[in-house]
């Protein structure tokens, strides 16, 4: 049997709530936690097996081109990386305690472990008026969240956490097409979505609830 890799002390910690049913795997000195689409976690685990700091732009490019719903945390001896998908299907929260970063899939765990009790007045006002808090803040001071299409990165010996929106849904160029052309494009996109869904379940049965409405007719 191969000896278990020695755990290197790092200025960050990932704390997962088991009720959220995340998966974890260790590849050499790298630990990957993920939920949802597994391929991106597997690729990153292979990529980050080298203990040296990987190229951040290459990692961002890999994430940006990844379809599906996912969230992941990658811990290597040189850096920690976390991200959520384009629609934030699975939320991630974090907080800084001095120079130590805590990342979790549970806001309550971060709040409890970091002792965050002070209310963010602007965040609370936004929540009361809109039902959610805008940006990367929450209703508690010091408790932060990743936004849709956002990633977090902290390199070892760097006191600051870097955040970047790797995806924003902006219409970069106005397109002029005929109605048949738009319908053809919609047909192609819909087929791709369903083919991706079929592939993601890996042969498991799919239950479809049909009500007779527009969504059901499309399915």
PDB file of C-alpha atoms in Angstrom:
ATOM      1  CA  UNK A   1       0.000   0.000   0.000  1.00  0.00           C
ATOM      2  CA  UNK A   2       1.175   3.509  -0.759  1.00  0.00           C
ATOM      3  CA  UNK A   3       1.762   5.740   2.286  1.00  0.00           C
ATOM      4  CA  UNK A   4      -0.799   8.484   2.806  1.00  0.00           C
ATOM      5  CA  UNK A   5       0.628  11.896   1.793  1.00  0.00           C
ATOM      6  CA  UNK A   6       1.668  14.103   4.689  1.00  0.00           C
ATOM      7  CA  UNK A   7      -0.757  16.952   5.323  1.00  0.00           C
ATOM      8  CA  UNK A   8       0.986  20.312   4.866  1.00  0.00           C
ATOM      9  CA  UNK A   9      -0.085  23.121   7.184  1.00  0.00           C
ATOM     10  CA  UNK A  10      -1.667  25.872   5.096  1.00  0.00           C
ATOM     11  CA  UNK A  11      -3.128  29.328   5.840  1.00  0.00           C
ATOM     12  CA  UNK A  12      -6.568  28.118   4.762  1.00  0.00           C
ATOM     13  CA  UNK A  13      -9.074  25.455   5.722  1.00  0.00           C
ATOM     14  CA  UNK A  14     -12.029  23.890   3.933  1.00  0.00           C
ATOM     15  CA  UNK A  15     -14.853  22.816   6.239  1.00  0.00           C
ATOM     16  CA  UNK A  16     -17.688  20.898   4.574  1.00  0.00           C
ATOM     17  CA  UNK A  17     -21.151  20.162   5.898  1.00  0.00           C
ATOM     18  CA  UNK A  18     -21.741  16.414   5.282  1.00  0.00           C
ATOM     19  CA  UNK A  19     -25.464  17.065   4.837  1.00  0.00           C
ATOM     20  CA  UNK A  20     -24.656  18.786   1.525  1.00  0.00           C
ATOM     21  CA  UNK A  21     -23.231  15.521   0.120  1.00  0.00           C
ATOM     22  CA  UNK A  22     -20.036  16.855  -1.377  1.00  0.00           C
ATOM     23  CA  UNK A  23     -17.334  14.461  -2.552  1.00  0.00           C
ATOM     24  CA  UNK A  24     -13.640  14.646  -1.702  1.00  0.00           C
ATOM     25  CA  UNK A  25     -10.573  13.029  -3.204  1.00  0.00           C
ATOM     26  CA  UNK A  26      -6.845  13.319  -2.725  1.00  0.00           C
ATOM     27  CA  UNK A  27      -4.436  13.284  -5.668  1.00  0.00           C
ATOM     28  CA  UNK A  28      -0.880  13.361  -4.351  1.00  0.00           C
ATOM     29  CA  UNK A  29      -0.512  16.573  -2.317  1.00  0.00           C
ATOM     30  CA  UNK A  30      -3.765  18.011  -3.702  1.00  0.00           C
ATOM     31  CA  UNK A  31      -7.201  17.599  -2.132  1.00  0.00           C
ATOM     32  CA  UNK A  32     -10.285  18.257  -4.262  1.00  0.00           C
ATOM     33  CA  UNK A  33     -13.790  18.785  -2.861  1.00  0.00           C
ATOM     34  CA  UNK A  34     -16.635  19.023  -5.350  1.00  0.00           C
ATOM     35  CA  UNK A  35     -20.321  18.625  -6.001  1.00  0.00           C
ATOM     36  CA  UNK A  36     -22.107  18.333  -9.330  1.00  0.00           C
ATOM     37  CA  UNK A  37     -20.145  17.864 -12.546  1.00  0.00           C
ATOM     38  CA  UNK A  38     -17.200  15.634 -11.637  1.00  0.00           C
ATOM     39  CA  UNK A  39     -15.004  16.048 -14.771  1.00  0.00           C
ATOM     40  CA  UNK A  40     -13.836  19.540 -13.840  1.00  0.00           C
ATOM     41  CA  UNK A  41     -12.723  18.339 -10.391  1.00  0.00           C
ATOM     42  CA  UNK A  42     -10.888  15.380 -11.890  1.00  0.00           C
ATOM     43  CA  UNK A  43      -9.103  17.579 -14.425  1.00  0.00           C
ATOM     44  CA  UNK A  44      -8.061  20.072 -11.779  1.00  0.00           C
ATOM     45  CA  UNK A  45      -6.806  17.316  -9.498  1.00  0.00           C
ATOM     46  CA  UNK A  46      -4.518  16.061 -12.250  1.00  0.00           C
ATOM     47  CA  UNK A  47      -3.482  19.579 -13.203  1.00  0.00           C
ATOM     48  CA  UNK A  48      -2.666  20.691  -9.672  1.00  0.00           C
ATOM     49  CA  UNK A  49      -0.805  17.537  -8.684  1.00  0.00           C
ATOM     50  CA  UNK A  50       2.392  19.535  -9.050  1.00  0.00           C
ATOM     51  CA  UNK A  51       2.927  21.255  -5.669  1.00  0.00           C
ATOM     52  CA  UNK A  52       4.181  24.396  -7.401  1.00  0.00           C
ATOM     53  CA  UNK A  53       1.779  27.251  -8.039  1.00  0.00           C
ATOM     54  CA  UNK A  54      -0.194  26.483 -11.230  1.00  0.00           C
ATOM     55  CA  UNK A  55      -0.959  29.047 -13.891  1.00  0.00           C
ATOM     56  CA  UNK A  56      -4.031  30.894 -12.671  1.00  0.00           C
ATOM     57  CA  UNK A  57      -5.157  31.987 -16.142  1.00  0.00           C
ATOM     58  CA  UNK A  58      -5.083  28.414 -17.433  1.00  0.00           C
ATOM     59  CA  UNK A  59      -7.195  27.240 -14.505  1.00  0.00           C
ATOM     60  CA  UNK A  60      -9.663  30.074 -15.114  1.00  0.00           C
ATOM     61  CA  UNK A  61      -9.898  29.129 -18.799  1.00  0.00           C
ATOM     62  CA  UNK A  62     -10.657  25.524 -17.851  1.00  0.00           C
ATOM     63  CA  UNK A  63     -13.432  26.601 -15.487  1.00  0.00           C
ATOM     64  CA  UNK A  64     -14.926  29.091 -17.939  1.00  0.00           C
ATOM     65  CA  UNK A  65     -15.385  26.400 -20.582  1.00  0.00           C
ATOM     66  CA  UNK A  66     -16.929  23.891 -18.178  1.00  0.00           C
ATOM     67  CA  UNK A  67     -20.680  23.299 -18.729  1.00  0.00           C
ATOM     68  CA  UNK A  68     -23.114  22.020 -16.142  1.00  0.00           C
ATOM     69  CA  UNK A  69     -23.766  22.694 -12.476  1.00  0.00           C
ATOM     70  CA  UNK A  70     -20.922  22.397  -9.997  1.00  0.00           C
ATOM     71  CA  UNK A  71     -18.887  23.935  -7.214  1.00  0.00           C
ATOM     72  CA  UNK A  72     -15.435  22.939  -6.085  1.00  0.00           C
ATOM     73  CA  UNK A  73     -12.594  23.649  -3.702  1.00  0.00           C
ATOM     74  CA  UNK A  74      -9.029  22.641  -4.570  1.00  0.00           C
ATOM     75  CA  UNK A  75      -6.365  22.660  -1.850  1.00  0.00           C
ATOM     76  CA  UNK A  76      -2.729  22.315  -2.903  1.00  0.00           C
ATOM     77  CA  UNK A  77       0.442  23.019  -0.913  1.00  0.00           C
ATOM     78  CA  UNK A  78       0.914  26.253  -2.861  1.00  0.00           C
ATOM     79  CA  UNK A  79      -2.610  27.651  -3.267  1.00  0.00           C
ATOM     80  CA  UNK A  80      -6.297  27.195  -2.589  1.00  0.00           C
ATOM     81  CA  UNK A  81      -8.853  27.606  -5.356  1.00  0.00           C
ATOM     82  CA  UNK A  82     -12.647  27.666  -5.117  1.00  0.00           C
ATOM     83  CA  UNK A  83     -15.395  28.453  -7.586  1.00  0.00           C
ATOM     84  CA  UNK A  84     -19.096  28.140  -8.332  1.00  0.00           C
ATOM     85  CA  UNK A  85     -20.734  27.638 -11.715  1.00  0.00           C
ATOM     86  CA  UNK A  86     -22.375  30.241 -13.923  1.00  0.00           C
ATOM     87  CA  UNK A  87     -25.642  30.265 -11.955  1.00  0.00           C
ATOM     88  CA  UNK A  88     -24.249  29.453  -8.456  1.00  0.00           C
ATOM     89  CA  UNK A  89     -26.082  26.148  -8.246  1.00  0.00           C
ATOM     90  CA  UNK A  90     -24.172  25.254  -5.077  1.00  0.00           C
ATOM     91  CA  UNK A  91     -23.198  28.211  -2.856  1.00  0.00           C
ATOM     92  CA  UNK A  92     -19.808  28.671  -1.223  1.00  0.00           C
ATOM     93  CA  UNK A  93     -19.046  30.922   1.743  1.00  0.00           C
ATOM     94  CA  UNK A  94     -15.807  32.125   3.288  1.00  0.00           C
ATOM     95  CA  UNK A  95     -14.355  34.384   5.966  1.00  0.00           C
ATOM     96  CA  UNK A  96     -10.916  35.644   6.976  1.00  0.00           C
ATOM     97  CA  UNK A  97      -9.692  35.321  10.555  1.00  0.00           C
ATOM     98  CA  UNK A  98      -6.458  37.284  10.705  1.00  0.00           C
ATOM     99  CA  UNK A  99      -4.444  35.798   7.854  1.00  0.00           C
ATOM    100  CA  UNK A 100      -6.320  32.465   7.848  1.00  0.00           C
ATOM    101  CA  UNK A 101      -9.037  31.732   5.293  1.00  0.00           C
ATOM    102  CA  UNK A 102     -12.007  29.475   6.031  1.00  0.00           C
ATOM    103  CA  UNK A 103     -14.109  28.154   3.107  1.00  0.00           C
ATOM    104  CA  UNK A 104     -17.299  26.125   3.444  1.00  0.00           C
ATOM    105  CA  UNK A 105     -20.488  25.048   1.699  1.00  0.00           C
ATOM    106  CA  UNK A 106     -22.369  26.085   4.853  1.00  0.00           C
ATOM    107  CA  UNK A 107     -22.816  29.707   5.887  1.00  0.00           C
ATOM    108  CA  UNK A 108     -23.801  28.652   9.407  1.00  0.00           C
ATOM    109  CA  UNK A 109     -20.573  26.645   9.830  1.00  0.00           C
ATOM    110  CA  UNK A 110     -18.447  29.634   8.845  1.00  0.00           C
ATOM    111  CA  UNK A 111     -20.458  31.925  11.108  1.00  0.00           C
ATOM    112  CA  UNK A 112     -20.125  29.533  14.048  1.00  0.00           C
ATOM    113  CA  UNK A 113     -16.424  28.720  13.639  1.00  0.00           C
ATOM    114  CA  UNK A 114     -15.424  32.345  13.085  1.00  0.00           C
ATOM    115  CA  UNK A 115     -17.755  33.759  15.740  1.00  0.00           C
ATOM    116  CA  UNK A 116     -19.426  36.192  13.335  1.00  0.00           C
ATOM    117  CA  UNK A 117     -22.362  37.805  15.139  1.00  0.00           C
ATOM    118  CA  UNK A 118     -22.338  41.447  13.999  1.00  0.00           C
ATOM    119  CA  UNK A 119     -25.153  42.178  11.556  1.00  0.00           C
ATOM    120  CA  UNK A 120     -24.313  43.785   8.221  1.00  0.00           C
ATOM    121  CA  UNK A 121     -26.899  46.567   8.263  1.00  0.00           C
ATOM    122  CA  UNK A 122     -26.855  47.222   4.518  1.00  0.00           C
ATOM    123  CA  UNK A 123     -26.982  43.493   3.781  1.00  0.00           C
ATOM    124  CA  UNK A 124     -29.899  43.048   6.198  1.00  0.00           C
ATOM    125  CA  UNK A 125     -31.746  45.958   4.589  1.00  0.00           C
ATOM    126  CA  UNK A 126     -31.217  44.464   1.116  1.00  0.00           C
ATOM    127  CA  UNK A 127     -32.469  41.108   2.347  1.00  0.00           C
ATOM    128  CA  UNK A 128     -35.599  42.615   3.879  1.00  0.00           C
ATOM    129  CA  UNK A 129     -36.381  44.639   0.739  1.00  0.00           C
ATOM    130  CA  UNK A 130     -35.384  42.199  -2.006  1.00  0.00           C
ATOM    131  CA  UNK A 131     -35.151  38.765  -0.365  1.00  0.00           C
ATOM    132  CA  UNK A 132     -31.411  38.475  -1.047  1.00  0.00           C
ATOM    133  CA  UNK A 133     -28.122  40.313  -0.493  1.00  0.00           C
ATOM    134  CA  UNK A 134     -26.368  41.773  -3.532  1.00  0.00           C
ATOM    135  CA  UNK A 135     -22.700  41.320  -4.303  1.00  0.00           C
ATOM    136  CA  UNK A 136     -20.389  39.124  -2.284  1.00  0.00           C
ATOM    137  CA  UNK A 137     -21.594  40.096   1.177  1.00  0.00           C
ATOM    138  CA  UNK A 138     -24.198  38.508   3.460  1.00  0.00           C
ATOM    139  CA  UNK A 139     -26.305  39.622   6.425  1.00  0.00           C
ATOM    140  CA  UNK A 140     -23.293  39.152   8.746  1.00  0.00           C
ATOM    141  CA  UNK A 141     -20.140  41.263   8.776  1.00  0.00           C
ATOM    142  CA  UNK A 142     -17.121  39.265   7.645  1.00  0.00           C
ATOM    143  CA  UNK A 143     -19.164  36.429   6.156  1.00  0.00           C
ATOM    144  CA  UNK A 144     -18.750  36.510   2.378  1.00  0.00           C
ATOM    145  CA  UNK A 145     -20.104  34.468  -0.508  1.00  0.00           C
ATOM    146  CA  UNK A 146     -19.013  33.679  -4.047  1.00  0.00           C
ATOM    147  CA  UNK A 147     -21.235  35.150  -6.741  1.00  0.00           C
ATOM    148  CA  UNK A 148     -22.415  33.343  -9.854  1.00  0.00           C
ATOM    149  CA  UNK A 149     -19.527  32.797 -12.245  1.00  0.00           C
ATOM    150  CA  UNK A 150     -16.947  33.793  -9.630  1.00  0.00           C
ATOM    151  CA  UNK A 151     -13.759  32.169  -8.386  1.00  0.00           C
ATOM    152  CA  UNK A 152     -11.554  32.632  -5.345  1.00  0.00           C
ATOM    153  CA  UNK A 153      -7.804  32.143  -5.164  1.00  0.00           C
ATOM    154  CA  UNK A 154      -5.228  32.493  -2.421  1.00  0.00           C
ATOM    155  CA  UNK A 155      -1.590  31.622  -2.866  1.00  0.00           C
ATOM    156  CA  UNK A 156       0.565  30.531   0.027  1.00  0.00           C
ATOM    157  CA  UNK A 157       2.352  33.414   1.786  1.00  0.00           C
ATOM    158  CA  UNK A 158      -0.098  35.904   0.236  1.00  0.00           C
ATOM    159  CA  UNK A 159      -2.281  37.589   2.884  1.00  0.00           C
ATOM    160  CA  UNK A 160      -4.996  38.702   0.461  1.00  0.00           C
ATOM    161  CA  UNK A 161      -7.708  36.656  -1.211  1.00  0.00           C
ATOM    162  CA  UNK A 162      -8.165  37.231  -4.948  1.00  0.00           C
ATOM    163  CA  UNK A 163     -11.671  37.067  -6.413  1.00  0.00           C
ATOM    164  CA  UNK A 164     -12.651  37.325 -10.050  1.00  0.00           C
ATOM    165  CA  UNK A 165     -15.817  36.990 -12.084  1.00  0.00           C
ATOM    166  CA  UNK A 166     -14.662  34.574 -14.748  1.00  0.00           C
ATOM    167  CA  UNK A 167     -18.052  34.771 -16.480  1.00  0.00           C
ATOM    168  CA  UNK A 168     -20.631  37.510 -16.977  1.00  0.00           C
ATOM    169  CA  UNK A 169     -23.624  37.132 -19.250  1.00  0.00           C
ATOM    170  CA  UNK A 170     -23.217  40.190 -21.418  1.00  0.00           C
ATOM    171  CA  UNK A 171     -24.474  40.387 -25.003  1.00  0.00           C
ATOM    172  CA  UNK A 172     -21.251  41.446 -26.669  1.00  0.00           C
ATOM    173  CA  UNK A 173     -22.628  41.972 -30.157  1.00  0.00           C
ATOM    174  CA  UNK A 174     -26.131  42.524 -31.476  1.00  0.00           C
ATOM    175  CA  UNK A 175     -27.064  39.775 -33.904  1.00  0.00           C
ATOM    176  CA  UNK A 176     -29.541  40.189 -36.729  1.00  0.00           C
ATOM    177  CA  UNK A 177     -31.125  36.943 -37.919  1.00  0.00           C
ATOM    178  CA  UNK A 178     -34.330  35.805 -39.487  1.00  0.00           C
ATOM    179  CA  UNK A 179     -36.985  33.984 -37.472  1.00  0.00           C
ATOM    180  CA  UNK A 180     -36.155  30.588 -39.071  1.00  0.00           C
ATOM    181  CA  UNK A 181     -32.470  31.151 -38.188  1.00  0.00           C
ATOM    182  CA  UNK A 182     -33.331  31.932 -34.556  1.00  0.00           C
ATOM    183  CA  UNK A 183     -35.536  28.828 -34.374  1.00  0.00           C
ATOM    184  CA  UNK A 184     -32.764  26.699 -35.817  1.00  0.00           C
ATOM    185  CA  UNK A 185     -30.315  28.025 -33.230  1.00  0.00           C
ATOM    186  CA  UNK A 186     -32.825  27.396 -30.424  1.00  0.00           C
ATOM    187  CA  UNK A 187     -33.262  23.827 -31.662  1.00  0.00           C
ATOM    188  CA  UNK A 188     -29.500  23.240 -31.639  1.00  0.00           C
ATOM    189  CA  UNK A 189     -29.045  24.710 -28.157  1.00  0.00           C
ATOM    190  CA  UNK A 190     -31.968  22.689 -26.765  1.00  0.00           C
ATOM    191  CA  UNK A 191     -30.551  19.470 -28.222  1.00  0.00           C
ATOM    192  CA  UNK A 192     -27.142  20.195 -26.681  1.00  0.00           C
ATOM    193  CA  UNK A 193     -28.688  20.840 -23.279  1.00  0.00           C
ATOM    194  CA  UNK A 194     -30.613  17.569 -23.260  1.00  0.00           C
ATOM    195  CA  UNK A 195     -27.688  15.547 -24.612  1.00  0.00           C
ATOM    196  CA  UNK A 196     -25.520  16.965 -21.824  1.00  0.00           C
ATOM    197  CA  UNK A 197     -28.192  16.084 -19.270  1.00  0.00           C
ATOM    198  CA  UNK A 198     -28.457  12.517 -20.569  1.00  0.00           C
ATOM    199  CA  UNK A 199     -24.677  12.086 -20.431  1.00  0.00           C
ATOM    200  CA  UNK A 200     -24.463  13.503 -16.899  1.00  0.00           C
ATOM    201  CA  UNK A 201     -26.767  10.890 -15.322  1.00  0.00           C
ATOM    202  CA  UNK A 202     -24.619   8.020 -16.696  1.00  0.00           C
ATOM    203  CA  UNK A 203     -27.476   5.666 -17.491  1.00  0.00           C
ATOM    204  CA  UNK A 204     -29.588   6.376 -14.404  1.00  0.00           C
ATOM    205  CA  UNK A 205     -33.365   6.712 -14.919  1.00  0.00           C
ATOM    206  CA  UNK A 206     -34.770  10.211 -15.378  1.00  0.00           C
ATOM    207  CA  UNK A 207     -38.184  11.127 -14.001  1.00  0.00           C
ATOM    208  CA  UNK A 208     -39.894  13.914 -15.913  1.00  0.00           C
ATOM    209  CA  UNK A 209     -42.885  15.724 -14.410  1.00  0.00           C
ATOM    210  CA  UNK A 210     -45.212  16.843 -17.207  1.00  0.00           C
ATOM    211  CA  UNK A 211     -47.955  19.373 -16.510  1.00  0.00           C
ATOM    212  CA  UNK A 212     -48.972  20.222 -20.050  1.00  0.00           C
ATOM    213  CA  UNK A 213     -47.568  23.747 -19.860  1.00  0.00           C
ATOM    214  CA  UNK A 214     -44.997  25.365 -22.119  1.00  0.00           C
ATOM    215  CA  UNK A 215     -42.047  23.762 -20.305  1.00  0.00           C
ATOM    216  CA  UNK A 216     -43.577  20.320 -20.644  1.00  0.00           C
ATOM    217  CA  UNK A 217     -44.265  20.866 -24.328  1.00  0.00           C
ATOM    218  CA  UNK A 218     -40.624  21.836 -24.873  1.00  0.00           C
ATOM    219  CA  UNK A 219     -39.397  18.688 -23.061  1.00  0.00           C
TER     220      UNK A 219
END
